[in-house]
Coordinates of C-alpha atoms in Angstrom, one line a residue:
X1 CA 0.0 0.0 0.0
X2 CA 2.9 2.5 0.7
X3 CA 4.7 1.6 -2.4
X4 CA 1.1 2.7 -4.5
X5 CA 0.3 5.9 -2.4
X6 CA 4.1 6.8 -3.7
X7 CA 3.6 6.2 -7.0
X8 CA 0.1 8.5 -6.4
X9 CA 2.2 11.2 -5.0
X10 CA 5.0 10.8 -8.0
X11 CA 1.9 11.2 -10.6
X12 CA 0.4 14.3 -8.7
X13 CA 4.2 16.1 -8.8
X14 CA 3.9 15.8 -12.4
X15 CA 0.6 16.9 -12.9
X16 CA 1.1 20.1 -10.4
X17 CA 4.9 21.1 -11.4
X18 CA 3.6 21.7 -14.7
X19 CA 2.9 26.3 -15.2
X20 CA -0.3 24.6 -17.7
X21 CA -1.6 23.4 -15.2
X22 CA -1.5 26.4 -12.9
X23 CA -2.1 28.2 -16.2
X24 CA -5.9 26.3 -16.3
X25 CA -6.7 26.8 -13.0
X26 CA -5.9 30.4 -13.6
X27 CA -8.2 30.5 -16.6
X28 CA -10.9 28.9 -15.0
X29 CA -11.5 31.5 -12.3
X30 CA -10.8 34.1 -14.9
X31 CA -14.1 32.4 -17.1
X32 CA -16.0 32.4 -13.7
X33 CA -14.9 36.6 -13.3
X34 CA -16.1 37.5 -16.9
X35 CA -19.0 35.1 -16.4
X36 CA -20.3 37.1 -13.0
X37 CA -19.8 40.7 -14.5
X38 CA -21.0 39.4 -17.9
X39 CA -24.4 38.3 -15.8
X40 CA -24.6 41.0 -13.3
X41 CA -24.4 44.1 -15.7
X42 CA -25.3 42.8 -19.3
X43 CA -27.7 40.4 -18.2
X44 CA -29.8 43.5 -16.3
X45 CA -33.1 43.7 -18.0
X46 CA -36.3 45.8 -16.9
X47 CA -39.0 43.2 -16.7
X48 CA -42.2 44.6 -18.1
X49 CA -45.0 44.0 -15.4
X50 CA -44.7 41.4 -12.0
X51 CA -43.5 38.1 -12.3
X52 CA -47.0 37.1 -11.6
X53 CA -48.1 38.6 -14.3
X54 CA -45.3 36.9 -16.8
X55 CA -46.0 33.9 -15.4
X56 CA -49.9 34.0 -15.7
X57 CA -49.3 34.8 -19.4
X58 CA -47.0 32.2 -19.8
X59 CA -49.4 29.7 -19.0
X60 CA -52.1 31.3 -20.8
X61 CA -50.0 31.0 -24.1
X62 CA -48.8 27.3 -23.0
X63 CA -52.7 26.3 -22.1
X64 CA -53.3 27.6 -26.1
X65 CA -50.4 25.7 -27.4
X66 CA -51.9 22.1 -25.4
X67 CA -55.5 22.4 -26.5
X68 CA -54.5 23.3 -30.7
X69 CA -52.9 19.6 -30.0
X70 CA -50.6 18.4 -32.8
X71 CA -47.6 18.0 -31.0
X72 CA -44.9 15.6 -29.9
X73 CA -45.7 13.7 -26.9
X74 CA -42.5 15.3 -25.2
X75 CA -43.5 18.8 -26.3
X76 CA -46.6 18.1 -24.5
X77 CA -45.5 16.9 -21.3
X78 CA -43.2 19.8 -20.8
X79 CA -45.9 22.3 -21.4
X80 CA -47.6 20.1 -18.3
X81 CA -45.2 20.5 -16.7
X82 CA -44.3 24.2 -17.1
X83 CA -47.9 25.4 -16.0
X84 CA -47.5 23.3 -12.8
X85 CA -44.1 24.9 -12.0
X86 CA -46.1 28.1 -12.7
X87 CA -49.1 27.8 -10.7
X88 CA -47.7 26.5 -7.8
X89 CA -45.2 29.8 -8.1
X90 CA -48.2 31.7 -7.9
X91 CA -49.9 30.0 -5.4
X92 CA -47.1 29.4 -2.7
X93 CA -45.5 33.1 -4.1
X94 CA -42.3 31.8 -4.8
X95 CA -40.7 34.0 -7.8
X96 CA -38.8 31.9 -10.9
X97 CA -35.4 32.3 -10.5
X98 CA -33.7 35.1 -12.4
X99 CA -30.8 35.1 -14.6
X100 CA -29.7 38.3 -12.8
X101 CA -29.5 36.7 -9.4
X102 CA -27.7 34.8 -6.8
X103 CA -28.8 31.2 -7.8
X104 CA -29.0 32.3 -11.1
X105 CA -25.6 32.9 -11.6
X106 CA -24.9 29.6 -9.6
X107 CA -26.7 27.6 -12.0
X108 CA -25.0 29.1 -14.4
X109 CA -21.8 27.9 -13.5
X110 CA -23.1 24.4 -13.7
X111 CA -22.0 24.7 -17.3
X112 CA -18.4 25.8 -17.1
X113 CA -18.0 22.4 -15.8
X114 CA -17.6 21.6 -19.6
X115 CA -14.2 23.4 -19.0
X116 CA -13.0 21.0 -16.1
X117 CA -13.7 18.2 -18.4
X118 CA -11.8 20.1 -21.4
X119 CA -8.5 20.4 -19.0
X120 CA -9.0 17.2 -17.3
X121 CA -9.1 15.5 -20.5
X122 CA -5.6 17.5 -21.6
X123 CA -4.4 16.2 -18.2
X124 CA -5.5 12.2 -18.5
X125 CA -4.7 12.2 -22.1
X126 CA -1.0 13.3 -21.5
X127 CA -0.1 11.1 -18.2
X128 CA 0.5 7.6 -20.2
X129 CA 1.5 8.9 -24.0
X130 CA 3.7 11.2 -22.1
X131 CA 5.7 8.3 -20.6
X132 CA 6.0 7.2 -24.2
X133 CA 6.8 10.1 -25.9
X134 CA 9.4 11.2 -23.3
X135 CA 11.0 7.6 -23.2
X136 CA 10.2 7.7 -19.5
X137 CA 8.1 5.0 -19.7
X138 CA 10.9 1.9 -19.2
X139 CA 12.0 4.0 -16.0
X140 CA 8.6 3.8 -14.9
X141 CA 8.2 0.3 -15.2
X142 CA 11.5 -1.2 -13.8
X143 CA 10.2 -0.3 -10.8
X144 CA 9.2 -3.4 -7.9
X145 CA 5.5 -1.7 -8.8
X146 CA 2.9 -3.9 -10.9
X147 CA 1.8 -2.1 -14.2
X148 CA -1.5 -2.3 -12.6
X149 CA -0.6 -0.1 -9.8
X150 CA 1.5 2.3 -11.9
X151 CA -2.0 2.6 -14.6
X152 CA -4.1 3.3 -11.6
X153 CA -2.0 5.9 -9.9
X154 CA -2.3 7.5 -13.2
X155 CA -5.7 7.1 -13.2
X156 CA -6.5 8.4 -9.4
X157 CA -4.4 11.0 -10.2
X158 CA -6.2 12.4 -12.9
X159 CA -9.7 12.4 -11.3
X160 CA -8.0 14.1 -8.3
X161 CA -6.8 16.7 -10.4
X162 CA -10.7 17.4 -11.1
X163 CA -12.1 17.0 -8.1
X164 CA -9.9 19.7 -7.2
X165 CA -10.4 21.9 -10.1
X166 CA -14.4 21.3 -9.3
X167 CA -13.8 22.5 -5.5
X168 CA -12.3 25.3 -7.2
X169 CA -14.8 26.1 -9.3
X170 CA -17.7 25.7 -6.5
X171 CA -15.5 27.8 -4.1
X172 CA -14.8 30.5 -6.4
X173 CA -18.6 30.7 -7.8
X174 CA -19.9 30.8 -4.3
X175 CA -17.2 33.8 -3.7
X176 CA -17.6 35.9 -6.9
X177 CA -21.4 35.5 -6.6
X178 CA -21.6 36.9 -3.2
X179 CA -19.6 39.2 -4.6
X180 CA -21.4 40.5 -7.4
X181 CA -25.0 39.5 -6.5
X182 CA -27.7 40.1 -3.9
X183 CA -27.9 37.0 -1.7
X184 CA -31.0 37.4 0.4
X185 CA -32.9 35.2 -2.1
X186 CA -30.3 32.1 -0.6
X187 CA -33.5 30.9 1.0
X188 CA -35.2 30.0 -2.4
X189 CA -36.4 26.5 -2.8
X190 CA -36.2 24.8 -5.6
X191 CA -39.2 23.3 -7.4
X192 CA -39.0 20.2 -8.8
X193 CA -41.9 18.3 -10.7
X194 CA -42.5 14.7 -10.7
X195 CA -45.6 12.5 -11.4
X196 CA -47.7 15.3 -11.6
X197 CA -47.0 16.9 -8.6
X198 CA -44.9 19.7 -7.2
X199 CA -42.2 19.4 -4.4
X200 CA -39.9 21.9 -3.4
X201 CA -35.9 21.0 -2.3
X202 CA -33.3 23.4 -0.9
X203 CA -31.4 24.9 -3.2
X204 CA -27.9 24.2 -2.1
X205 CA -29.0 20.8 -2.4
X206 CA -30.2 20.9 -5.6
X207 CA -26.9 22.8 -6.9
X208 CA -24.9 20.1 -5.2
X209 CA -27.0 17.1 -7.2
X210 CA -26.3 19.2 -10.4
X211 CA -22.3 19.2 -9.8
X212 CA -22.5 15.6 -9.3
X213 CA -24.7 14.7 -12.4
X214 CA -23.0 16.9 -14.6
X215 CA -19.6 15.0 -13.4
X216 CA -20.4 12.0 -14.8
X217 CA -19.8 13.0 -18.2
X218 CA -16.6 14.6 -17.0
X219 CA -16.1 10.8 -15.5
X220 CA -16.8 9.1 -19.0
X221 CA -15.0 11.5 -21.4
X222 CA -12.0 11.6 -19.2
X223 CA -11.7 7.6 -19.2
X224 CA -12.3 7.6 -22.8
X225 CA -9.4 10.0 -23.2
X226 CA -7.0 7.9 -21.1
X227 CA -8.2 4.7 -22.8
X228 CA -7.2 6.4 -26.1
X229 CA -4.0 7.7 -24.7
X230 CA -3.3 3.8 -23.2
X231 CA -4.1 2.4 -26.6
X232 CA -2.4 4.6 -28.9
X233 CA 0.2 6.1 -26.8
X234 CA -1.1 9.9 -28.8
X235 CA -2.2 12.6 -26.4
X236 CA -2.7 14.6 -29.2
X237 CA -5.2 11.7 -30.6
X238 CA -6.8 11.6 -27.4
X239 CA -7.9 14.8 -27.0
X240 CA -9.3 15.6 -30.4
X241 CA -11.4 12.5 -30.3
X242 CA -12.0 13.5 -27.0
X243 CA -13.4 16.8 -27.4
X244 CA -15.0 16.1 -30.5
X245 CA -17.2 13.3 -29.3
X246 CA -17.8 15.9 -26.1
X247 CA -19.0 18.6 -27.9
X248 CA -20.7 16.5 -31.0
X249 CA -22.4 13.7 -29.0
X250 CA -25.0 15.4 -27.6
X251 CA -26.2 16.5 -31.2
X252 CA -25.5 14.0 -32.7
X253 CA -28.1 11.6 -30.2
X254 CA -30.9 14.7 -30.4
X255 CA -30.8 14.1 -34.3
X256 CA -31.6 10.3 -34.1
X257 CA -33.7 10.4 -30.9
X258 CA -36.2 8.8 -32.9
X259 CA -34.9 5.7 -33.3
X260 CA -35.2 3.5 -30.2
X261 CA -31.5 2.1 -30.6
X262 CA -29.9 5.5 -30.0
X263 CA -30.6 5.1 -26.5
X264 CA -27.6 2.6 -26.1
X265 CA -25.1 5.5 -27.4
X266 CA -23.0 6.6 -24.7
X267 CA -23.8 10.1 -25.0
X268 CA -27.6 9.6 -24.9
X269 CA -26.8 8.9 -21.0
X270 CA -23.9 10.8 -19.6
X271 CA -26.3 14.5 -19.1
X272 CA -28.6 12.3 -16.0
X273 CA -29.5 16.1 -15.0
X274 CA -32.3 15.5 -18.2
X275 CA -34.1 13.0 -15.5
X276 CA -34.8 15.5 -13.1
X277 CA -35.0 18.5 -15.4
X278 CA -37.3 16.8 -17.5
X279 CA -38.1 14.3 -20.2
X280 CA -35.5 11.8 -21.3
X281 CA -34.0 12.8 -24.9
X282 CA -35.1 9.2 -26.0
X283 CA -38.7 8.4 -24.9
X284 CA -38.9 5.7 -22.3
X285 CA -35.6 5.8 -21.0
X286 CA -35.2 5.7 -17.1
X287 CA -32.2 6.9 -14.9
X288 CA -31.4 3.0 -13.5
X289 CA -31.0 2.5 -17.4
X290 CA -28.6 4.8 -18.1
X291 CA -26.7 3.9 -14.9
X292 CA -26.3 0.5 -16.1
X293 CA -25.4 1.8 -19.5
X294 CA -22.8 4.2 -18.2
X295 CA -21.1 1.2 -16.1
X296 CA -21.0 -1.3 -19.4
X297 CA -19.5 1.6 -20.8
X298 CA -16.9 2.0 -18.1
X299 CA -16.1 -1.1 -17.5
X300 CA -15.6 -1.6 -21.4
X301 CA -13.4 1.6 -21.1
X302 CA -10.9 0.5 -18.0
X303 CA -10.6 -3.2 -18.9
X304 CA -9.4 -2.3 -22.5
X305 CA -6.7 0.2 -21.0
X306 CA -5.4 -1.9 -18.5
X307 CA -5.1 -5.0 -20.9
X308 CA -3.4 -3.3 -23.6
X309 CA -1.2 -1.4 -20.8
X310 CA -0.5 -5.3 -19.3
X311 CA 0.7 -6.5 -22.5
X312 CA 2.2 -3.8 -24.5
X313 CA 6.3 -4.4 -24.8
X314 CA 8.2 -1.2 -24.0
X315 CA 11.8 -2.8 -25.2
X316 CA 12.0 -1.2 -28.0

């Protein structure tokens, strides 16, 4: 065990002796400082009337749109579920929240999360090709460590590496959106709708389950990448097919959503936020299926790293 949490602090020397790795860090709070001013003084609209009476015409115009008919099923059920959100807004007085605001802005950086997954990946695609490239990689393995234990400190390392750039980010959101916004609306519930009903859940909470949703496609693209980087021994492989599939799978599953078989893509699965947001992309899909999915997928991932890593001859 204390040879392995040595080779764990060996791989977390490389990753943090690197400047581009203080550079991302760096640029990430940056995004989350031009994200907050962007918000708080571009994002300042005058609302015409109360937001009573936007949300009364909202579901006026929704209420229209259900009884013409001649929708999609999904279309439909989101109306549904819109005018619920909205009348029990009005009834319990409980404003929408703002874009301008507090939790707005902390919803908001929900998203940027997309930019831990873009450095993590640069990160888990360099730490094995690396080894190669540099010729490092025959040092590495002469030691009395199993390749298995050397893979995995790689590995660990690289998911430690964003779970400390997604502290960051939390920390630094939370900071700047003190900062910047009013936040005596921090006692806002959240509403959330599910079998035709209303309930209402604490926001932090809520923010929380959001982080650790949205993670799991940071989880699944970053093993991709290091699979590709194991396989190939090309960071530079790794990270374009990588960040293609990132920002093209989405798309590319809304597109064919109407076939039924889509649902076994990966990317029809990694964004689980859709099953409390909403409706599935692909009609009957359930959050235990995509779970099971997402493991087949990662086990698929991880066992074809370590076997190629097992027997792949460094002699020459």
């Amino acid at each position: 065990m204390g040879n392995f949490i040595r080779l764990l602090q060996n791989e977390n020397m490389k990753i943090y002796r690197r400047p581009g790795t203080w550079m991302m860090f760096g640029i990430l709070v940056a995004v989350l400082l031009i994200v907050a001013v962007v918000t708080r003084f571009l994002f300042d609209q005058p609302v015409n009337g109360s937001w009573q009476e936007v949300l009364a015409a909202k579901n006026a115009q929704y209420q229209m749109m259900i009884d013409e008919g001649a929708m999609p099923k999904v279309a439909l059920e989101n109306y549904e579920r819109e005018i619920k959100l909205n009348e029990y807004r009005l009834e319990h007085d409980i404003p929408p929240v703002d874009t301008n605001s507090f939790w707005g802005y902390m919803m908001s950086t929900v998203n940027l999360i997309s930019i831990v997954t873009l450095f993590t990946i640069i990160v888990a695609a360099g730490t094995v090709a690396s080894e190669f490239s540099w010729g490092t990689i025959k040092l590495l393995l002469i030691r009395p460590a199993s390749r298995s234990k050397i893979l995995l400190s790689k590995y660990l390392s690289t998911f430690i590496f964003a779970i400390l750039m997604l502290v960051v980010l939390f920390m630094f959101s939370l900071a700047s959106g003190a900062i910047f916004f009013d936040a005596t609306t921090i006692t806002q519930p959240h509403l959330i709708y599910n079998a035709g009903e209303v309930y209402e859940r604490n926001m932090f909470l809520h923010l929380f389950l959001l982080y650790g949703l949205s993670s799991v496609d940071l989880l699944m693209m970053v093993t991709f990448a290091f699979m590709i980087s194991t396989i190939f021994r090309s960071s530079s492989l790794a990270i374009g097919l990588a960040l293609f599939l990132m920002f093209t799978g989405s798309q590319l599953v809304f597109v064919l959503s109407q076939y039924d078989w889509v649902k076994y893509v990966l990317f029809a699965n990694t964004y689980l936020a859709q099953y409390i947001e909403g409706s599935p992309i692909v009609e009957g899909m359930t959050m235990t299926f995509s779970i099971t999915m997402l493991f087949i997928y990662f086990v698929i991932f991880n066992t074809l790293s370590w076997v190629i890593f097992q027997k792949r001859d460094v002699a020459g």
